[in-house]
CSV table of C-alpha atoms in Angstrom, one decimal:
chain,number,residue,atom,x,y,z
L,1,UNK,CA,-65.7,25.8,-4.7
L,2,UNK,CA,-63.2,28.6,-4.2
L,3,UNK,CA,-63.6,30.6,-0.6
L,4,UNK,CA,-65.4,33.8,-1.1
L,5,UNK,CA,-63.0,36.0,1.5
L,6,UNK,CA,-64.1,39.7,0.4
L,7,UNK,CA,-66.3,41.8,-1.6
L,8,UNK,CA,-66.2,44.9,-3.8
L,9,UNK,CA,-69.2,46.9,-3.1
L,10,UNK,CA,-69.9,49.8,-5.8
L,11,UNK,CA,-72.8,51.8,-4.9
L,12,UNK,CA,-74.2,55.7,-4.6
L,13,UNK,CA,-72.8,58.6,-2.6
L,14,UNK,CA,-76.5,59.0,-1.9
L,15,UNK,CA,-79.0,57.6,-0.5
L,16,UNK,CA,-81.4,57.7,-3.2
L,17,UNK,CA,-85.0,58.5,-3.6
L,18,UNK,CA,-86.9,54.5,-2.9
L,19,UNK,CA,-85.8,53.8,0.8
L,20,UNK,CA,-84.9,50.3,-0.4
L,21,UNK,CA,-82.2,50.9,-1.7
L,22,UNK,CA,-80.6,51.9,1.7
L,23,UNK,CA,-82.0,48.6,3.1
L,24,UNK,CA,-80.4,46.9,0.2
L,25,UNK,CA,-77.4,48.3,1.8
L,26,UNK,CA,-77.8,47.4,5.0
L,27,UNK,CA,-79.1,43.4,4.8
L,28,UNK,CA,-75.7,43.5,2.3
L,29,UNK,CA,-73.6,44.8,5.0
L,30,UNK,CA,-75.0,42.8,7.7
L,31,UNK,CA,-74.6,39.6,5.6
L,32,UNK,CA,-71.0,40.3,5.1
L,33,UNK,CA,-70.1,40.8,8.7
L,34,UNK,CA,-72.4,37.8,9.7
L,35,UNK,CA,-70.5,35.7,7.0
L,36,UNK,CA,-66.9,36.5,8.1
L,37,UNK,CA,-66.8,38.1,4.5
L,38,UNK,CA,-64.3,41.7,4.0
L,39,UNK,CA,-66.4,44.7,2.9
L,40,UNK,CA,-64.0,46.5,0.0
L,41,UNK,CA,-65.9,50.0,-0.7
L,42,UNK,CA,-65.1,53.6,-1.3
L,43,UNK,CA,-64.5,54.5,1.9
L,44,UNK,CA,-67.2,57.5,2.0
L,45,UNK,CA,-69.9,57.6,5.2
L,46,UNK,CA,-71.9,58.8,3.3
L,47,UNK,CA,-75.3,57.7,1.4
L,48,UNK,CA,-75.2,53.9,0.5
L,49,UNK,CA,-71.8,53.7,1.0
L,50,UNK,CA,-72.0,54.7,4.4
L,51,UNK,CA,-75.3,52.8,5.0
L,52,UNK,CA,-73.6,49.5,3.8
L,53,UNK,CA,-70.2,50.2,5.5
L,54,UNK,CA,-72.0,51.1,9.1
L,55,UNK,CA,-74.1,47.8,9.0
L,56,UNK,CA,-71.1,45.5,8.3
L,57,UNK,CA,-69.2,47.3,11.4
L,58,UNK,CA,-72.2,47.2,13.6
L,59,UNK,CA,-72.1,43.5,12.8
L,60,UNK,CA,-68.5,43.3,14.0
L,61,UNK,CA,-67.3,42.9,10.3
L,62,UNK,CA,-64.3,44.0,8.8
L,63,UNK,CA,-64.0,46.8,6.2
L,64,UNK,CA,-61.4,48.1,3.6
L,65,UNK,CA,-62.3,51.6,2.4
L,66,UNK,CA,-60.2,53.0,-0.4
L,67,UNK,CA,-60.4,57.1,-1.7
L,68,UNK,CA,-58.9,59.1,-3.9
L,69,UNK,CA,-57.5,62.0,-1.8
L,70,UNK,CA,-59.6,65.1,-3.9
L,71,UNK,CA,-63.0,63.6,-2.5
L,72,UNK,CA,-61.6,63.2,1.3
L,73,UNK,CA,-63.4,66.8,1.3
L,74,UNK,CA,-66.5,65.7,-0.1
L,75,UNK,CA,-67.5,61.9,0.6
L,76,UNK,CA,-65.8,62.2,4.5
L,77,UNK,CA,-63.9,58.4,4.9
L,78,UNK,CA,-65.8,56.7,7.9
L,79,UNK,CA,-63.7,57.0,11.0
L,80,UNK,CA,-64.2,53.6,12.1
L,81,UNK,CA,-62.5,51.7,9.0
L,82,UNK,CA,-60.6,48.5,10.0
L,83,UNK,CA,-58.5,49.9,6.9
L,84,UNK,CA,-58.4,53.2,4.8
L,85,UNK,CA,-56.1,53.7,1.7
L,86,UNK,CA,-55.9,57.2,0.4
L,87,UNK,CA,-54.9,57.3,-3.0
L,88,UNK,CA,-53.8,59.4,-5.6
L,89,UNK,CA,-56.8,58.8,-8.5
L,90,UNK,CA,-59.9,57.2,-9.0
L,91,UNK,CA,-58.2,55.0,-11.5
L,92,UNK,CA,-56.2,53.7,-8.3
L,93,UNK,CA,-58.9,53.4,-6.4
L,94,UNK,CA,-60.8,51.0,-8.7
L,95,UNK,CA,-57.7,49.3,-9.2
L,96,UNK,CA,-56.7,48.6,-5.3
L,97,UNK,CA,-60.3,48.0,-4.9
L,98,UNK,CA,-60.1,45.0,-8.0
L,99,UNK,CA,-56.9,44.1,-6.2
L,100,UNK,CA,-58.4,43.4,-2.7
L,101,UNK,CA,-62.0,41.8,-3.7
L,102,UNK,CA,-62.8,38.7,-5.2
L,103,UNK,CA,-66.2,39.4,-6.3
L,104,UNK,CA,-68.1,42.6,-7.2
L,105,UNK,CA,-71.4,43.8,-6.0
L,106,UNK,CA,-73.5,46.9,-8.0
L,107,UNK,CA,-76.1,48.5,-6.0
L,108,UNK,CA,-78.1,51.2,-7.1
L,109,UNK,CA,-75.8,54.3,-7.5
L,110,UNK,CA,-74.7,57.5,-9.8
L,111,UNK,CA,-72.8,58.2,-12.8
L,112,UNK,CA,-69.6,57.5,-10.4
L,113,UNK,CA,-70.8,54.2,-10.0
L,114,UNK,CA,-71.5,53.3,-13.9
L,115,UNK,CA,-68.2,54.2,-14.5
L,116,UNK,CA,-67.1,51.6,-12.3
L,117,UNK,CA,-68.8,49.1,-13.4
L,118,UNK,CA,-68.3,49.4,-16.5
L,119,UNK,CA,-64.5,49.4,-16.1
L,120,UNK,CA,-65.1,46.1,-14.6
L,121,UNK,CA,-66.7,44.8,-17.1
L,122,UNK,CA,-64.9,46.1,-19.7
L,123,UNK,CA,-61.4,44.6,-18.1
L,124,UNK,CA,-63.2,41.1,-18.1
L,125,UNK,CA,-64.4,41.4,-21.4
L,126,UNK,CA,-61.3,41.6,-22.3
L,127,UNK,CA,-60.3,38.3,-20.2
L,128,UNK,CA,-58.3,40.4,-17.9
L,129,UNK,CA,-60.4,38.6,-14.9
L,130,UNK,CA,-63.0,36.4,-14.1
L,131,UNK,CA,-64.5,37.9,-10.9
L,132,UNK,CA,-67.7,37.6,-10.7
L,133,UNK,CA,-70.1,40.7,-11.1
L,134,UNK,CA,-73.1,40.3,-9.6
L,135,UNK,CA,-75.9,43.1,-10.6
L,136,UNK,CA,-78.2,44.1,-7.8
L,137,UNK,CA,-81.5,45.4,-9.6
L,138,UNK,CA,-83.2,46.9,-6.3
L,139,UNK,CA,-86.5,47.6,-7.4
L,140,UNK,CA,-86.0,47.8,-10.9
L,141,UNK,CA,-83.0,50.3,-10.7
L,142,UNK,CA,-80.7,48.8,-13.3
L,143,UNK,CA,-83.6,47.5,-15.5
L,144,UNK,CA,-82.9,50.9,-18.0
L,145,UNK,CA,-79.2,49.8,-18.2
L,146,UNK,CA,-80.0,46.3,-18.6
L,147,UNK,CA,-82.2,47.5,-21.9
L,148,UNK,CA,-79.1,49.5,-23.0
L,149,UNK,CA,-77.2,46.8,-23.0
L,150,UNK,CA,-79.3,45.2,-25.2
L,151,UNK,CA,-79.7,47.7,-27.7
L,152,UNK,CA,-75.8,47.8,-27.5
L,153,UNK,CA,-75.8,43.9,-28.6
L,154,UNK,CA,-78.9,44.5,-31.0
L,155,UNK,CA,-76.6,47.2,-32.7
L,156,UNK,CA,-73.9,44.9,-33.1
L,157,UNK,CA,-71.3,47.1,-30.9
L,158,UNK,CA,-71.0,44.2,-28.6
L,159,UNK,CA,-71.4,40.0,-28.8
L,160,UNK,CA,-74.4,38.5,-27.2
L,161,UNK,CA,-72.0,36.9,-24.5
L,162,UNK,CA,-71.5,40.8,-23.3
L,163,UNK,CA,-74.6,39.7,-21.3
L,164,UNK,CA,-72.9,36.8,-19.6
L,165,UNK,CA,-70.4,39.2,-17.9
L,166,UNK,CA,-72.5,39.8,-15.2
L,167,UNK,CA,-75.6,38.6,-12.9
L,168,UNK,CA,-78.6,40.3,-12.2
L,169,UNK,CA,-80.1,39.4,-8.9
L,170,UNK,CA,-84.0,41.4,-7.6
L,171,UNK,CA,-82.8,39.8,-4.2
L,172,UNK,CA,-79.9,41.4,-2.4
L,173,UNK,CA,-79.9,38.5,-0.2
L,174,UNK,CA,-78.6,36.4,-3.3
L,175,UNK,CA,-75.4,38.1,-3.6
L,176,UNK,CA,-73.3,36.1,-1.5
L,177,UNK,CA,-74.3,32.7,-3.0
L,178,UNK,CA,-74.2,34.2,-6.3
L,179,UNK,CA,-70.7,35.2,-5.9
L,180,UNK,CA,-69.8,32.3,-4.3
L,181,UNK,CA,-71.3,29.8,-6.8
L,182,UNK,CA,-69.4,31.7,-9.8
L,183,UNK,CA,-66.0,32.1,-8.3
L,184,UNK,CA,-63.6,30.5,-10.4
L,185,UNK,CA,-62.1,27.1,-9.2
L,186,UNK,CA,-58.6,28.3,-9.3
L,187,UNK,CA,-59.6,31.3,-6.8
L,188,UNK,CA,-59.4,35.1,-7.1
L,189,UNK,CA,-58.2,36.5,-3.6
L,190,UNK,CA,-56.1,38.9,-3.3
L,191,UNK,CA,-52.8,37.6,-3.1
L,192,UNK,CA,-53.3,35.1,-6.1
L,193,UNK,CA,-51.8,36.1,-9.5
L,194,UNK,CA,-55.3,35.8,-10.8
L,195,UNK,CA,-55.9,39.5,-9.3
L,196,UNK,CA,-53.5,41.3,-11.4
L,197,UNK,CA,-54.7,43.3,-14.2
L,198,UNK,CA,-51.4,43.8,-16.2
């Protein structure tokens, strides 16, 4: 099984209205740091994103933020960031983000964060990558997307296997072994040539 060394972490600028999806954030965080495992997120201290980035660095864990330079003004990057990249476009954003994970996590979040993950998903439907994706459904969030996704495959605008490009999990404490348990044998860290796109 391939070392799981870091995780992409796609998630709300808020908070949210159930207060378990901030837990969600903070048990992730926590696990990460506890499990020696690099935290790759937006870089914001704000909602989730802050809440999941503050646990991992109150656990002593390492963190890689990464922000386009327009929303320094509105998602402030956290201060306390082993590393912060500062980048021209969200479209370089997600990409350094791809770059630097081997895995990706989906908590609850906004429109921001659909288009993330749907970039994701998109790029290894198209056997750009095989990273694993792993779908955290925190309280039934996701469960309206999930039925999307359905009707999309029921409509014929995408394959049945569109469903096997990702993992849904209830249990955020699932996520690491998920991602660890579908890593591909041949690894995906960061400075393998399995990370690049083009």
């Amino acid at each position: 099984m391939s070392r799981l060394r870091s995780l992409c972490v796609f998630c709300g600028s808020s908070t949210g209205a159930d207060p378990a999806y901030e837990q969600a954030a903070i048990t992730l965080g926590q696990s990460l740091a506890r499990e020696g495992i690099t935290l790759v997120f937006g870089a914001g201290n704000v909602g989730l994103m802050g809440a999941v980035a503050t646990a991992a660095l109150n656990e002593g864990g390492r963190v890689v933020g990464v922000i386009p330079e327009h929303l320094t003004r509105v998602e402030t990057p956290n201060s306390n960031l082993m590393e912060l990249h500062v980048v021209e476009s969200m479209h370089t954003r997600k990409r350094m983000m791809f770059d630097r994970s081997d895995a990706v996590c989906i908590l609850p979040g906004g429109l921001g964060t659909l288009d993330e993950t749907f970039e994701f998903l998109t790029w290894r439907q198209l056997e750009l990558h095989h990273k694993p994706v792993i779908l955290a459904n925190i309280q039934g969030y996701w469960d309206p997307l999930l039925t999307l996704i359905d009707r999309v495959i029921e409509e014929d605008f995408a394959r049945a296997t569109a469903r096997g490009l990702f993992t849904v999990t209830n249990d955020i404490t699932e996520v690491i072994p998920i991602a660890r348990g579908e890593l591909p044998m041949n690894g995906t860290h960061p400075e393998g040539p399995s990370t690049h796109l083009f």
